[in-house]
Structure formats: C-alpha cells, structure tokens
mmCIF file of C-alpha atoms in Angstrom:
data_model
loop_
_atom_site.group_PDB
_atom_site.id
_atom_site.type_symbol
_atom_site.label_atom_id
_atom_site.label_comp_id
_atom_site.label_asym_id
_atom_site.label_seq_id
_atom_site.Cartn_x
_atom_site.Cartn_y
_atom_site.Cartn_z
ATOM 1 C CA MET A 1282 -0.309 0.132 0.159
ATOM 2 C CA ASP A 1283 1.645 3.263 -1.033
ATOM 3 C CA SER A 1284 1.932 5.627 2.062
ATOM 4 C CA MET A 1285 -0.388 8.130 0.141
ATOM 5 C CA THR A 1286 -3.386 6.077 0.066
ATOM 6 C CA LEU A 1287 -6.264 6.111 2.420
ATOM 7 C CA LEU A 1288 -8.559 3.634 1.303
ATOM 8 C CA GLU A 1289 -8.000 0.877 -2.118
ATOM 9 C CA THR A 1290 -10.566 -2.036 -2.609
ATOM 10 C CA HIS A 1291 -9.240 -5.112 -4.746
ATOM 11 C CA ASP A 1292 -12.097 -6.678 -6.522
ATOM 12 C CA LEU A 1293 -14.568 -5.543 -4.442
ATOM 13 C CA THR A 1294 -18.098 -7.680 -5.591
ATOM 14 C CA ARG A 1295 -21.390 -7.458 -4.532
ATOM 15 C CA HIS A 1296 -24.396 -9.130 -6.729
ATOM 16 C CA PHE A 1297 -28.029 -8.358 -6.347
ATOM 17 C CA ASP A 1298 -30.656 -10.909 -7.666
ATOM 18 C CA GLY A 1299 -28.115 -11.499 -10.697
ATOM 19 C CA ILE A 1300 -27.748 -7.966 -10.858
ATOM 20 C CA ARG A 1301 -23.641 -7.226 -10.768
ATOM 21 C CA ALA A 1302 -24.258 -4.165 -9.075
ATOM 22 C CA VAL A 1303 -20.337 -3.587 -8.013
ATOM 23 C CA ASP A 1304 -18.567 -5.950 -10.150
ATOM 24 C CA GLY A 1305 -14.710 -6.704 -9.050
ATOM 25 C CA VAL A 1306 -13.896 -3.210 -8.849
ATOM 26 C CA ASP A 1307 -10.382 -1.661 -7.600
ATOM 27 C CA LEU A 1308 -10.451 1.957 -6.302
ATOM 28 C CA SER A 1309 -7.755 4.110 -4.635
ATOM 29 C CA LEU A 1310 -8.312 7.059 -2.387
ATOM 30 C CA ARG A 1311 -5.133 9.618 -1.503
ATOM 31 C CA GLN A 1312 -5.100 11.257 1.436
ATOM 32 C CA GLY A 1313 -6.171 14.695 1.105
ATOM 33 C CA GLU A 1314 -8.024 14.489 -2.242
ATOM 34 C CA ILE A 1315 -11.489 15.310 -3.551
ATOM 35 C CA HIS A 1316 -11.819 12.228 -5.852
ATOM 36 C CA ALA A 1317 -15.642 12.215 -7.221
ATOM 37 C CA LEU A 1318 -17.201 9.006 -8.255
ATOM 38 C CA ILE A 1319 -19.730 9.204 -11.325
ATOM 39 C CA GLY A 1320 -21.495 7.273 -13.561
ATOM 40 C CA PRO A 1321 -25.254 6.951 -15.086
ATOM 41 C CA ASN A 1322 -28.003 5.907 -12.876
ATOM 42 C CA GLY A 1323 -27.910 2.199 -11.931
ATOM 43 C CA ALA A 1324 -23.643 1.919 -12.578
ATOM 44 C CA GLY A 1325 -23.404 1.017 -8.626
ATOM 45 C CA LYS A 1326 -22.187 4.036 -7.194
ATOM 46 C CA THR A 1327 -24.417 4.186 -4.129
ATOM 47 C CA THR A 1328 -24.006 0.154 -3.929
ATOM 48 C CA LEU A 1329 -20.232 0.968 -4.042
ATOM 49 C CA VAL A 1330 -20.108 3.276 -1.222
ATOM 50 C CA SER A 1331 -22.525 1.488 0.798
ATOM 51 C CA LEU A 1332 -19.821 -1.446 0.622
ATOM 52 C CA LEU A 1333 -17.078 1.442 1.982
ATOM 53 C CA SER A 1334 -19.221 2.366 4.621
ATOM 54 C CA GLY A 1335 -20.214 -0.579 5.980
ATOM 55 C CA ARG A 1336 -23.667 -0.335 5.661
ATOM 56 C CA ILE A 1337 -23.969 -3.633 3.188
ATOM 57 C CA ARG A 1338 -21.640 -6.731 2.985
ATOM 58 C CA ALA A 1339 -19.236 -7.348 0.081
ATOM 59 C CA GLN A 1340 -19.626 -10.860 -1.301
ATOM 60 C CA SER A 1341 -15.916 -10.922 -1.887
ATOM 61 C CA GLY A 1342 -12.851 -8.685 -2.300
ATOM 62 C CA ARG A 1343 -11.337 -6.516 -0.032
ATOM 63 C CA ILE A 1344 -11.483 -3.373 1.205
ATOM 64 C CA LEU A 1345 -7.926 -1.815 3.136
ATOM 65 C CA PHE A 1346 -8.131 1.709 4.968
ATOM 66 C CA GLN A 1347 -5.179 2.964 6.078
ATOM 67 C CA GLY A 1348 -3.582 -0.787 5.326
ATOM 68 C CA ARG A 1349 -6.380 -1.879 7.804
ATOM 69 C CA ASP A 1350 -8.280 -4.877 6.035
ATOM 70 C CA ILE A 1351 -12.091 -3.476 7.290
ATOM 71 C CA THR A 1352 -13.906 -5.842 4.520
ATOM 72 C CA ALA A 1353 -16.077 -7.667 7.396
ATOM 73 C CA MET A 1354 -15.710 -4.228 10.124
ATOM 74 C CA PRO A 1355 -19.303 -3.511 11.271
ATOM 75 C CA ALA A 1356 -20.336 0.687 10.065
ATOM 76 C CA HIS A 1357 -20.203 1.565 13.546
ATOM 77 C CA ARG A 1358 -16.586 0.747 13.596
ATOM 78 C CA ARG A 1359 -15.829 2.495 10.466
ATOM 79 C CA VAL A 1360 -17.101 5.623 11.605
ATOM 80 C CA ARG A 1361 -14.686 5.144 15.161
ATOM 81 C CA LEU A 1362 -12.101 4.793 12.351
ATOM 82 C CA GLY A 1363 -12.884 8.112 11.152
ATOM 83 C CA ILE A 1364 -15.066 7.435 7.753
ATOM 84 C CA ALA A 1365 -18.120 9.350 7.717
ATOM 85 C CA TYR A 1366 -20.883 8.628 5.028
ATOM 86 C CA THR A 1367 -23.516 11.511 4.350
ATOM 87 C CA PHE A 1368 -26.508 9.781 2.435
ATOM 88 C CA GLN A 1369 -28.460 10.335 -0.954
ATOM 89 C CA ILE A 1370 -31.561 10.980 1.032
ATOM 90 C CA THR A 1371 -31.571 13.135 3.736
ATOM 91 C CA GLN A 1372 -30.894 11.644 6.930
ATOM 92 C CA ILE A 1373 -31.523 13.855 10.118
ATOM 93 C CA TYR A 1374 -33.626 13.511 13.365
ATOM 94 C CA ARG A 1375 -36.739 15.404 12.221
ATOM 95 C CA ALA A 1376 -38.283 15.886 15.837
ATOM 96 C CA LEU A 1377 -35.296 17.274 17.118
ATOM 97 C CA THR A 1378 -33.500 20.513 16.788
ATOM 98 C CA VAL A 1379 -30.566 21.082 14.810
ATOM 99 C CA PHE A 1380 -28.164 21.383 17.610
ATOM 100 C CA ASP A 1381 -29.150 18.343 18.865
ATOM 101 C CA ASN A 1382 -28.867 16.139 15.435
ATOM 102 C CA VAL A 1383 -25.235 17.363 15.802
ATOM 103 C CA ALA A 1384 -25.079 16.694 19.033
ATOM 104 C CA LEU A 1385 -26.079 13.027 18.466
ATOM 105 C CA ALA A 1386 -23.764 12.434 15.772
ATOM 106 C CA VAL A 1387 -20.572 13.423 17.862
ATOM 107 C CA GLN A 1388 -21.651 11.601 21.361
ATOM 108 C CA TRP A 1389 -20.121 8.597 20.735
ATOM 109 C CA GLN A 1390 -17.108 10.355 20.881
ATOM 110 C CA ARG A 1391 -17.308 11.782 24.337
ATOM 111 C CA PRO A 1392 -15.387 14.841 23.981
ATOM 112 C CA ALA A 1393 -15.149 17.482 26.617
ATOM 113 C CA ASN A 1394 -16.131 20.204 24.297
ATOM 114 C CA ALA A 1395 -19.107 18.620 22.623
ATOM 115 C CA ALA A 1396 -21.226 22.105 22.874
ATOM 116 C CA ALA A 1397 -18.171 23.752 21.135
ATOM 117 C CA MET A 1398 -17.758 21.284 18.563
ATOM 118 C CA VAL A 1399 -21.571 21.311 17.607
ATOM 119 C CA MET A 1400 -20.823 24.996 16.944
ATOM 120 C CA GLU A 1401 -18.011 24.687 15.179
ATOM 121 C CA ALA A 1402 -19.816 22.357 12.356
ATOM 122 C CA LEU A 1403 -22.868 24.359 12.398
ATOM 123 C CA GLU A 1404 -21.024 27.651 11.848
ATOM 124 C CA ARG A 1405 -18.942 26.104 8.837
ATOM 125 C CA VAL A 1406 -21.928 25.018 7.005
ATOM 126 C CA GLY A 1407 -23.692 28.475 7.711
ATOM 127 C CA LEU A 1408 -26.536 27.146 10.240
ATOM 128 C CA GLN A 1409 -25.105 28.409 13.139
ATOM 129 C CA ALA A 1410 -28.168 30.976 13.313
ATOM 130 C CA GLU A 1411 -30.919 27.858 13.023
ATOM 131 C CA ARG A 1412 -29.499 26.182 15.547
ATOM 132 C CA ASP A 1413 -32.635 26.090 18.178
ATOM 133 C CA ALA A 1414 -34.798 24.907 14.992
ATOM 134 C CA ILE A 1415 -36.393 21.970 14.622
ATOM 135 C CA ALA A 1416 -34.700 20.237 11.705
ATOM 136 C CA GLY A 1417 -37.929 18.881 10.233
ATOM 137 C CA THR A 1418 -38.661 22.658 9.780
ATOM 138 C CA LEU A 1419 -35.825 23.419 7.612
ATOM 139 C CA SER A 1420 -35.770 23.869 3.652
ATOM 140 C CA TYR A 1421 -34.723 20.463 2.155
ATOM 141 C CA GLY A 1422 -31.356 22.500 1.360
ATOM 142 C CA HIS A 1423 -30.657 23.424 4.784
ATOM 143 C CA GLN A 1424 -31.453 19.601 5.445
ATOM 144 C CA ARG A 1425 -28.943 18.635 3.552
ATOM 145 C CA LEU A 1426 -26.298 21.274 4.824
ATOM 146 C CA LEU A 1427 -27.655 19.947 8.451
ATOM 147 C CA GLU A 1428 -26.114 16.671 7.228
ATOM 148 C CA LEU A 1429 -23.126 17.593 6.208
ATOM 149 C CA ALA A 1430 -22.721 19.412 9.853
ATOM 150 C CA MET A 1431 -23.090 16.238 11.039
ATOM 151 C CA GLY A 1432 -20.576 14.168 9.250
ATOM 152 C CA LEU A 1433 -18.360 16.931 9.805
ATOM 153 C CA ALA A 1434 -18.842 17.052 13.231
ATOM 154 C CA LEU A 1435 -17.115 13.544 13.414
ATOM 155 C CA ASN A 1436 -13.599 14.878 11.991
ATOM 156 C CA PRO A 1437 -13.489 12.218 9.407
ATOM 157 C CA ARG A 1438 -10.401 10.927 7.857
ATOM 158 C CA LEU A 1439 -12.652 10.212 5.159
ATOM 159 C CA LEU A 1440 -15.868 11.716 4.411
ATOM 160 C CA ILE A 1441 -18.335 10.344 1.953
ATOM 161 C CA LEU A 1442 -20.957 13.089 0.468
ATOM 162 C CA ASP A 1443 -23.698 10.860 -1.435
ATOM 163 C CA GLU A 1444 -25.376 13.515 -4.106
ATOM 164 C CA PRO A 1445 -24.911 16.502 -1.785
ATOM 165 C CA THR A 1446 -26.177 19.348 -3.684
ATOM 166 C CA GLN A 1447 -29.319 17.459 -4.323
ATOM 167 C CA GLY A 1448 -31.931 20.370 -3.631
ATOM 168 C CA LEU A 1449 -29.563 23.094 -3.130
ATOM 169 C CA ALA A 1450 -29.578 26.535 -4.384
ATOM 170 C CA GLU A 1451 -26.899 28.038 -6.439
ATOM 171 C CA SER A 1452 -25.856 30.349 -3.538
ATOM 172 C CA GLU A 1453 -25.818 26.858 -1.371
ATOM 173 C CA ILE A 1454 -23.869 25.161 -3.879
ATOM 174 C CA ALA A 1455 -21.393 27.919 -3.446
ATOM 175 C CA ARG A 1456 -20.778 27.248 0.181
ATOM 176 C CA PHE A 1457 -20.984 24.048 -0.024
ATOM 177 C CA ASP A 1458 -17.602 24.097 -2.492
ATOM 178 C CA ALA A 1459 -16.023 25.982 -0.036
ATOM 179 C CA ILE A 1460 -17.033 23.539 2.825
ATOM 180 C CA VAL A 1461 -15.571 21.017 0.880
ATOM 181 C CA ARG A 1462 -12.340 22.572 -0.191
ATOM 182 C CA SER A 1463 -12.061 23.629 3.313
ATOM 183 C CA VAL A 1464 -12.360 19.314 4.470
ATOM 184 C CA VAL A 1465 -8.865 19.104 2.429
ATOM 185 C CA PRO A 1466 -5.566 18.028 3.207
ATOM 186 C CA GLN A 1467 -6.537 17.593 6.339
ATOM 187 C CA ALA A 1468 -9.145 14.843 5.395
ATOM 188 C CA THR A 1469 -10.403 12.978 2.318
ATOM 189 C CA VAL A 1470 -13.777 13.648 0.227
ATOM 190 C CA LEU A 1471 -15.211 10.776 -1.905
ATOM 191 C CA LEU A 1472 -18.197 12.877 -3.524
ATOM 192 C CA ILE A 1473 -20.677 10.778 -5.716
ATOM 193 C CA GLU A 1474 -22.334 13.782 -7.897
ATOM 194 C CA HIS A 1475 -24.463 14.177 -10.935
ATOM 195 C CA ASN A 1476 -23.588 17.749 -11.163
ATOM 196 C CA MET A 1477 -20.737 17.916 -13.683
ATOM 197 C CA ASP A 1478 -19.723 21.670 -13.053
ATOM 198 C CA VAL A 1479 -19.565 20.948 -9.297
ATOM 199 C CA VAL A 1480 -17.462 17.379 -9.811
ATOM 200 C CA MET A 1481 -15.340 19.365 -12.760
ATOM 201 C CA ARG A 1482 -14.282 22.000 -10.057
ATOM 202 C CA LEU A 1483 -13.890 20.396 -6.964
ATOM 203 C CA ALA A 1484 -12.072 17.132 -7.619
ATOM 204 C CA GLN A 1485 -8.247 16.511 -8.306
ATOM 205 C CA ARG A 1486 -9.429 12.790 -9.610
ATOM 206 C CA ILE A 1487 -12.406 11.147 -11.059
ATOM 207 C CA THR A 1488 -13.700 7.372 -11.357
ATOM 208 C CA VAL A 1489 -16.231 6.570 -13.830
ATOM 209 C CA LEU A 1490 -18.218 3.371 -13.013
ATOM 210 C CA ASP A 1491 -20.555 2.021 -15.802
ATOM 211 C CA LEU A 1492 -22.817 -1.227 -15.417
ATOM 212 C CA GLY A 1493 -20.939 -1.859 -11.623
ATOM 213 C CA ARG A 1494 -17.155 -1.643 -13.110
ATOM 214 C CA VAL A 1495 -14.374 0.941 -13.362
ATOM 215 C CA LEU A 1496 -14.542 2.517 -16.543
ATOM 216 C CA ALA A 1497 -12.042 5.277 -16.178
ATOM 217 C CA THR A 1498 -10.073 6.958 -13.262
ATOM 218 C CA GLY A 1499 -7.956 9.887 -14.552
ATOM 219 C CA THR A 1500 -8.041 13.893 -13.563
ATOM 220 C CA PRO A 1501 -11.214 15.955 -14.943
ATOM 221 C CA GLU A 1502 -8.883 16.750 -17.999
ATOM 222 C CA GLU A 1503 -8.496 13.257 -18.794
ATOM 223 C CA ILE A 1504 -11.835 12.541 -18.107
ATOM 224 C CA ARG A 1505 -13.157 14.775 -20.612
ATOM 225 C CA ALA A 1506 -10.944 13.361 -23.177
ATOM 226 C CA ASN A 1507 -12.050 9.946 -22.597
ATOM 227 C CA ARG A 1508 -13.675 8.792 -25.428
ATOM 228 C CA ALA A 1509 -15.180 5.568 -23.452
ATOM 229 C CA VAL A 1510 -16.528 7.794 -20.609
ATOM 230 C CA GLN A 1511 -17.991 10.431 -23.849
ATOM 231 C CA ALA A 1512 -20.138 7.220 -25.089
ATOM 232 C CA ALA A 1513 -20.980 6.283 -21.676
ATOM 233 C CA TYR A 1514 -21.360 9.015 -19.912
ATOM 234 C CA LEU A 1515 -21.157 12.509 -20.726
ATOM 235 C CA GLY A 1516 -23.109 12.562 -23.745
ATOM 236 C CA GLU A 1517 -20.384 14.115 -25.918
#
C-alpha cells in the first residue's frame, strides 16, 4: 500500500439477484484529495459507497483503510476509524433541534467540548443561527447542509458525500464548494455527484463507473477527453 493511499479496494464485488451492482472494483483514494465518483443511474455508485461505509457486506474482494483490512468490519466501527457517510436521501432526526442532531453525531466520542464542536460544525455550513430550530422545519437544502454538519462534526479521515448538492440553491452550492475545499488536505472527500459543474470544479481525480465496473479513473481533463466516458456518460 502506497503511503499516500488512505483507502483502497481490490476486486470488490456485490451482486443482487444476479445484477452485478459492483463487479470487481479496484479503487484507490489518496490522503487529502477530493475524488469524485460518477456514472449513469444504475452504475453502482451508491452500492459501492455502501460497501465502503459498511452499510452492506461485500460478497468478495477486500477493502483496506490506512492499510487495515476492514472488509468485514461493521459500519459503527468504521465511523470510529474515521469514515463518515452522508446519504443520498437526507438522514436527520426531524423532531429534534438542529443542535441536537449534530450533538447526537458526536456523542460516541464523549468529548469534553461537545457543545463547541457542534457549534463549529454548524458555523462551517452556515446554520449557526438555526441551532434551536426543529430540523424537520428546515428547507430541504438546509436539511442537506445539516447532514453535512453532522458528518463534519465527526472530524473524519474520509468523508463520503452521496449526491450532496441535490436540492441546493446556487448560493448553497457555492457554500458547499467552500466547505468541501476546507475539509482537505486534513481529510479525504469521496464525492458522488451528478452535477458535473461541481465535479469538475472540485475533484482532483474522478472515477467513472458503468454497469458496476470501473470505466476510467483520471484527472478532470483526462476524463473529459476519454472517448469511452464520453460515449457512456458525458454524452459528447
């Protein structure tokens, strides 16, 4: 394992009723990079990140995090290692306050300065003024930002963001860009995103999935120029 590699997979596979959702994927995430994962609907993106986060189990292959085999490790233990995953569909506690949502995210750490950690995370996403609001009353875009704050409060080594700009206004997307850039190089970001403008602005490297397999990995410029990617996904 390269000293610059944070997470890698080897021949990672997960099938569902004969459908090859993830089919022998080799993926490498470097420390301190923003790495985008793109592909058409049904390419296997969400299944892959569910495997990385431990929400579902692999049928075969390996996942290494900082050189440690975590393939069989449950999700809650991966969180403690520093893997945080925000979901494609907002996962918040709608009946609780904004503050309490973030506090619950960090409670397992039992930090002495929990309240300060919560407020720092809310400030990073611009929700400090909403701390006492009931989460379910927030706009959809603000709920997505709250979910991001919950991930940031964990101080992750790897932050996995699944369709984070879905439902965000342009002004909120600009804030999101700034937030993601502030995470690196202390952490690595894996960004699953359909908004190609966001992907091309933020990502240092991009991996393209198609039918459960890696079609290409490279810089934004290399991905734009890749004819197989153009045919399968970019429509050029």
